[in-house]
Short mmCIF file of C-alpha atoms and ligand atoms in Angstrom, two decimals:
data_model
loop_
_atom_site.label_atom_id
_atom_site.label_comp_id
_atom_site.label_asym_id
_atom_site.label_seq_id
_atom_site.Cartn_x
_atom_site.Cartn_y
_atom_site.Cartn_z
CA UNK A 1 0.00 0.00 0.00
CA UNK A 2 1.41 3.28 -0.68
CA UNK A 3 1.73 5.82 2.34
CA UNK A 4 0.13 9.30 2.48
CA UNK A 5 3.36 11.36 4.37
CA UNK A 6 3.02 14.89 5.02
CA UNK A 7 6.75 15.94 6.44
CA UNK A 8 7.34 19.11 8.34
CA UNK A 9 10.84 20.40 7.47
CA UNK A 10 11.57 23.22 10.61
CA UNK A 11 14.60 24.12 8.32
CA UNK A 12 16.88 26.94 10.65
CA UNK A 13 13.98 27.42 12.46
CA UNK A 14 12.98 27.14 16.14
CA UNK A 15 15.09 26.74 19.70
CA UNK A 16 14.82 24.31 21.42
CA UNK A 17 12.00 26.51 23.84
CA UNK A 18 10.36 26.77 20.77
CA UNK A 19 10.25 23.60 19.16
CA UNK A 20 9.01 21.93 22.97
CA UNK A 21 6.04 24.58 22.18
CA UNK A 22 5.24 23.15 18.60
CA UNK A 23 5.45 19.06 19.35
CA UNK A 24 3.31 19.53 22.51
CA UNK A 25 0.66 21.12 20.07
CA UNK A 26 1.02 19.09 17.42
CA UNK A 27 1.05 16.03 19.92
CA UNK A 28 -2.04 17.00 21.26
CA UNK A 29 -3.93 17.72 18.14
CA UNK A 30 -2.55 14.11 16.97
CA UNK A 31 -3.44 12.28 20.23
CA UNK A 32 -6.21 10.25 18.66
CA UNK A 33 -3.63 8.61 16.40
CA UNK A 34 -3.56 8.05 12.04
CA UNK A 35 -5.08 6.41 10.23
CA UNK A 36 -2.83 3.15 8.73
CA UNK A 37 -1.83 4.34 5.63
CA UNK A 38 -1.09 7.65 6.98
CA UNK A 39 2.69 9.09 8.47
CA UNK A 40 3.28 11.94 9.81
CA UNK A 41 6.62 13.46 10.09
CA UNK A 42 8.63 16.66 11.44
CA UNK A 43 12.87 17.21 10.83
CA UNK A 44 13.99 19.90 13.37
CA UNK A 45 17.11 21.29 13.41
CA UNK A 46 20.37 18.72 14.43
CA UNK A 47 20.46 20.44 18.58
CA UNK A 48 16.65 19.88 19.01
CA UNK A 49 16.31 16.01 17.43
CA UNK A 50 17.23 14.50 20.63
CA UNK A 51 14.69 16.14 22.05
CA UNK A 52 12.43 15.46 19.57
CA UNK A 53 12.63 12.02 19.01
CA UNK A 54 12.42 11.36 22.91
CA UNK A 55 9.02 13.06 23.07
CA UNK A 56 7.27 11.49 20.26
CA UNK A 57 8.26 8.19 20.93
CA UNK A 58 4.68 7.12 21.80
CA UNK A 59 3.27 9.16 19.37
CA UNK A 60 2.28 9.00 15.84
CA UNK A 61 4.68 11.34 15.03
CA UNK A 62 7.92 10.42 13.28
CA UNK A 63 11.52 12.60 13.16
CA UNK A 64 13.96 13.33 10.56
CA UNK A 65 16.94 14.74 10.38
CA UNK A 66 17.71 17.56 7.72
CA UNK A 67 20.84 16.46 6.58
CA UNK A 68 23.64 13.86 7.57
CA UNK A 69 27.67 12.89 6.13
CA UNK A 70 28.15 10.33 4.25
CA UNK A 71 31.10 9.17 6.32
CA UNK A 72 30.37 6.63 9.44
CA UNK A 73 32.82 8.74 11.93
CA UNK A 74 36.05 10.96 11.89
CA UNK A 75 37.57 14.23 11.27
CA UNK A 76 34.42 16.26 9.49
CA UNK A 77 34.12 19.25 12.17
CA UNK A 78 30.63 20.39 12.30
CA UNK A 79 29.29 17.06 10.71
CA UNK A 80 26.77 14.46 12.08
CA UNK A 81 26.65 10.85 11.02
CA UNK A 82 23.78 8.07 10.26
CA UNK A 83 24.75 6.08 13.82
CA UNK A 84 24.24 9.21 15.54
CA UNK A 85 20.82 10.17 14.08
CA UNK A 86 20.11 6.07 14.90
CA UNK A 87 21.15 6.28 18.66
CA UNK A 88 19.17 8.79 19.75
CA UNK A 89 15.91 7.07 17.65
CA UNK A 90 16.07 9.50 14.64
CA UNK A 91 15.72 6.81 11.75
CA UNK A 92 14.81 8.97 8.58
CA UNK A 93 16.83 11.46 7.13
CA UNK A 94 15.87 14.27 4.41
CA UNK A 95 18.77 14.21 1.79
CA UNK A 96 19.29 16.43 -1.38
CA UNK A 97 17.09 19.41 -0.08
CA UNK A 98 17.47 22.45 -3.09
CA UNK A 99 19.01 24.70 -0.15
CA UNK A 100 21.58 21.79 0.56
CA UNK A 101 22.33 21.93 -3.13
CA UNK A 102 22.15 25.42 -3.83
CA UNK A 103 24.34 27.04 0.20
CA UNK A 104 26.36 24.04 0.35
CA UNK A 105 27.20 22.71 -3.29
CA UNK A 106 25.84 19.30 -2.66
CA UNK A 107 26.05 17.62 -5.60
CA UNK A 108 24.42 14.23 -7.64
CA UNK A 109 27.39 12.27 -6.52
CA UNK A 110 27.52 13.18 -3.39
CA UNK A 111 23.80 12.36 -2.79
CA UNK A 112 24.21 9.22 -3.68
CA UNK A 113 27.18 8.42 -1.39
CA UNK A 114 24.98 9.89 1.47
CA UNK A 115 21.86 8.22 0.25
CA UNK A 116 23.88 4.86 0.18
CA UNK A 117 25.29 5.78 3.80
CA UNK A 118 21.73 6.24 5.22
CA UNK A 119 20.27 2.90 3.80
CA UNK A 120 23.35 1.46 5.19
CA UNK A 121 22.48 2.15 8.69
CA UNK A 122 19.07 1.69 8.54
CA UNK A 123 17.47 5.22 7.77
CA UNK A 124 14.80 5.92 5.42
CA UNK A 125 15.13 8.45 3.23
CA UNK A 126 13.24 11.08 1.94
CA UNK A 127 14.75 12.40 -1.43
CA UNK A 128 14.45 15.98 -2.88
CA UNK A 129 14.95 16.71 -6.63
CA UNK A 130 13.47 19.82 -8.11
CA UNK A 131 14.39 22.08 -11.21
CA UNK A 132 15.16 25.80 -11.02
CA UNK A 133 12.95 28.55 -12.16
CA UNK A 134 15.40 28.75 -15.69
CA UNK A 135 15.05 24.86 -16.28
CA UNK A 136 11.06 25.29 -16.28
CA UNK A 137 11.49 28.61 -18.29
CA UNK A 138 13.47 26.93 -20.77
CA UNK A 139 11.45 23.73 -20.99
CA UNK A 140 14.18 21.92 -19.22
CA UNK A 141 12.36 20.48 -16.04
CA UNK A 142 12.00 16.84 -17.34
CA UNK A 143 15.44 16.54 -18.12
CA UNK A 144 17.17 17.94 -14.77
CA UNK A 145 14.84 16.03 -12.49
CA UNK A 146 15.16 12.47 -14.38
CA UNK A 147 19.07 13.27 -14.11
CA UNK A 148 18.53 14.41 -10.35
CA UNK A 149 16.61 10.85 -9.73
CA UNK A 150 19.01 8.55 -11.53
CA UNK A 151 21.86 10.34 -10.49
CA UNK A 152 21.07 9.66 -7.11
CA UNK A 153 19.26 6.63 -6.77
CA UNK A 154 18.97 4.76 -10.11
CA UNK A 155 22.16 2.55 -8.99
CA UNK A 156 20.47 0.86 -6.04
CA UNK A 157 19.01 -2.37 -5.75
CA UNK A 158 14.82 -2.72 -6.29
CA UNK A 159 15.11 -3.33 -2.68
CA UNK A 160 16.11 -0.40 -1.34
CA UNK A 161 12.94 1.52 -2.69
CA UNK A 162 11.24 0.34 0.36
CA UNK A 163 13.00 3.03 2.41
CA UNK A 164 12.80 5.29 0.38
CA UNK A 165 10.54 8.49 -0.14
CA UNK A 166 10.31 11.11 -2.74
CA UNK A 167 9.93 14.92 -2.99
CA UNK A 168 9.59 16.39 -5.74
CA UNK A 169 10.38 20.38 -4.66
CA UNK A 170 10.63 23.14 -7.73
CA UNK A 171 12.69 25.65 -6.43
CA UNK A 172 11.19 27.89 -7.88
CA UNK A 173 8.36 27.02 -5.84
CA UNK A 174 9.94 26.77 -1.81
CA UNK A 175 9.36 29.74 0.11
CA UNK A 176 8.21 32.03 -2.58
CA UNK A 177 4.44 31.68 -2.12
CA UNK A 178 4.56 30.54 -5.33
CA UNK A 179 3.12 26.74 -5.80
CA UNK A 180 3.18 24.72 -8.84
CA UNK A 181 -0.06 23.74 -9.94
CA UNK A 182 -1.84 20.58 -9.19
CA UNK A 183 -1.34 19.41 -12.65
CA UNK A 184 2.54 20.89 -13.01
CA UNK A 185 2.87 18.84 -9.56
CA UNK A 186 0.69 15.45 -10.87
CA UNK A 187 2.62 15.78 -14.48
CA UNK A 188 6.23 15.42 -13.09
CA UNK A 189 5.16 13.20 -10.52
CA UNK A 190 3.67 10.82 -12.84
CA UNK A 191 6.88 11.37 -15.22
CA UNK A 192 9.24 10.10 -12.26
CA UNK A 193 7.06 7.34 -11.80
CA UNK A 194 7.28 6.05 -15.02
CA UNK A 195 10.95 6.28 -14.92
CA UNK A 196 10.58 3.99 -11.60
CA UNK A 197 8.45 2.13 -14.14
CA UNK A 198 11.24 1.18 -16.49
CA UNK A 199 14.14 0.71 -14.58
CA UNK A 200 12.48 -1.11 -12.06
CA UNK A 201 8.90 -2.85 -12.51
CA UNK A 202 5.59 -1.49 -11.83
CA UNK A 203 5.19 -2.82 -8.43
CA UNK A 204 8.14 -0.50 -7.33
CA UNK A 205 6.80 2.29 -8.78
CA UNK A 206 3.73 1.81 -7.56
CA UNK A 207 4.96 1.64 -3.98
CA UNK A 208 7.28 4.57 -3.74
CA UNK A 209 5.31 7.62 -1.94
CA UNK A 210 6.06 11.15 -4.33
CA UNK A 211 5.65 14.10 -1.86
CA UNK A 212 5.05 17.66 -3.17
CA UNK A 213 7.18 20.48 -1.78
CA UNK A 214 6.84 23.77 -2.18
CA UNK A 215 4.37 26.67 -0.17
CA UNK A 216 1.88 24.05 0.50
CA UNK A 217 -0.17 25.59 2.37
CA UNK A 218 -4.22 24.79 4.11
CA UNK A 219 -5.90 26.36 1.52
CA UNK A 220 -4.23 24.80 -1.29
CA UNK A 221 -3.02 21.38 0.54
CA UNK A 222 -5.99 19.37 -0.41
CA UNK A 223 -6.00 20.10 -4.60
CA UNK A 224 -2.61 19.10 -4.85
CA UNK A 225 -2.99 15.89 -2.54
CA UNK A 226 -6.17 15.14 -5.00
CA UNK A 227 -3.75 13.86 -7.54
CA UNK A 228 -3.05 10.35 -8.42
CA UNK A 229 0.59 10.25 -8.01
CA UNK A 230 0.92 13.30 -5.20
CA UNK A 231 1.12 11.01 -2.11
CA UNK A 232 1.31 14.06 0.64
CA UNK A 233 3.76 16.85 0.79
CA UNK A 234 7.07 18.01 2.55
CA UNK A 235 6.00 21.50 4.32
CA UNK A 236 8.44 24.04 4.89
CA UNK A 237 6.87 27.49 6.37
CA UNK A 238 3.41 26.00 7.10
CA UNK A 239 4.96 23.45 9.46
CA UNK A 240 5.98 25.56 11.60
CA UNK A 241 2.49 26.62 12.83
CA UNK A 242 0.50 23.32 14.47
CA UNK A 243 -2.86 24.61 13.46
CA UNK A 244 -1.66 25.01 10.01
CA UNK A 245 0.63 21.74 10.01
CA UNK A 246 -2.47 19.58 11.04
CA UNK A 247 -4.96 21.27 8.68
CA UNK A 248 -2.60 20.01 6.57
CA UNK A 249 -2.25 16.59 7.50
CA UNK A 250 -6.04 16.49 7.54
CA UNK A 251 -6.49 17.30 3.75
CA UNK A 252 -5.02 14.30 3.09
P1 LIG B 301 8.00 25.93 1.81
O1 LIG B 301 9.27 24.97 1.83
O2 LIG B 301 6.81 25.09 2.14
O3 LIG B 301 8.28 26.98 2.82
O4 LIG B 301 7.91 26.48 0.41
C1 LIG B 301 9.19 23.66 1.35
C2 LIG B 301 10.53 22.97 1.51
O5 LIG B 301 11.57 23.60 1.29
O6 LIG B 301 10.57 21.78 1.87
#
């Protein structure tokens, strides 16, 4: 059965005073539980996923972390590994985010060394591709996201796909107010499937959850969730409000 995810992604935002605010809310608005196809998720910053994780244990609510290095330990000042997102109970991780690519030059390559490093120890991942504002312009989009996606993933094992998520995230889109349309959304989504399609077998593609990113927002949440192959959405600004996060969650 394919999952309906709507991720939170706190991005630089909220202390840890803060972010003990936002998952008591969004604990108690989420008491009563999900339904079984259903996940929620939230990915605050590295300082406050301790904390995070610990809280929500006996919730519905799941954690990610933003970001992780591909290496398993060592000399990488300022760096956090997959064990230590997996010891404290973090056990997703949100890799190849457009601000990851565009502030800190991560690259295809490298997202597939950290995407291998994740399913290595255990993590789920939730994987962003999106094209700029000049690849749409210039008619580009299908061919930078299909390079984005096999890039990245397209040398794993059928496997793997099991712990694996996808966002599709126009960057053009994230933070502007701008949103793609349903159908923009529902037409690249449906294009990535089919690529799961041929390299791997329907029954892949068919599992793999494709999130929307991109101001999602409660008034427009539930048209782009209407679409076949939009399976929930990764939520940047309107996550970090819990009445707007679970109206959210609840157009799904
Ligand atoms: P936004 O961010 O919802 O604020 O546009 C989405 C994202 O970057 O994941």
């Amino acid at each position: 059965m394919r999952q309906k995810i709507v991720a939170g992604n706190w991005k630089m935002n909220k202390n840890l005073d803060e972010a003990k605010v936002l998952i008591k809310e969004l604990k108690k608005e989420l008491k009563d539980g999900l339904r079984e196809d259903k996940r929620v998720v939230i990915a605050p910053s590295f300082v406050n996923l301790h904390y995070a994780a610990k809280k929500t244990k006996k919730s519905s609510i799941e954690v990610a972390a933003q970001n992780m290095h591909q290496a398993k330990s060592g000399a990488f000042t300022g760096e956090v590994s997959a064990d230590m997102l997996t010891n404290i109970g973090v056990n997703i991780v949100i890799l190849g985010h457009s601000e990851r690519r565009e502030y800190f030059g991560e690259t295809d390559e490298l997202l597939a060394e950290k995407v291998d490093a994740a399913l290595a120890n255990g993590l789920e991942v939730i994987f962003c591709f999106g094209e700029l504002l000049e690849d749409r312009k210039s008619g580009n989009h299908f061919t930078v996201v299909e390079s984005q996606v096999k890039k990245a993933l397209f040398h794993l094992k059928e496997e793997a796909f099991k712990n694996i998520i996808l966002a599709y995230e126009p960057v053009w889109a994230i933070g502007t107010g701008e949103t793609a349309t349903p159908e923009q959304a529902q037409e690249i989504h449906a294009f990535v499937r089919e690529l799961f399609v041929k390299e791997y077998g329907n029954k892949t593609a068919d599992a793999i959850s494709i999130l929307y990113g991109g101001s999602v927002k409660p008034s427009n949440a539930e048209e782009i969730f209407s679409k076949p192959d939009v399976d929930g959405g990764l939520i940047g600004g309107a996550a970090l409000k819990a009445e707007d996060f679970v109206l959210i969650i609840k157009s799904i």
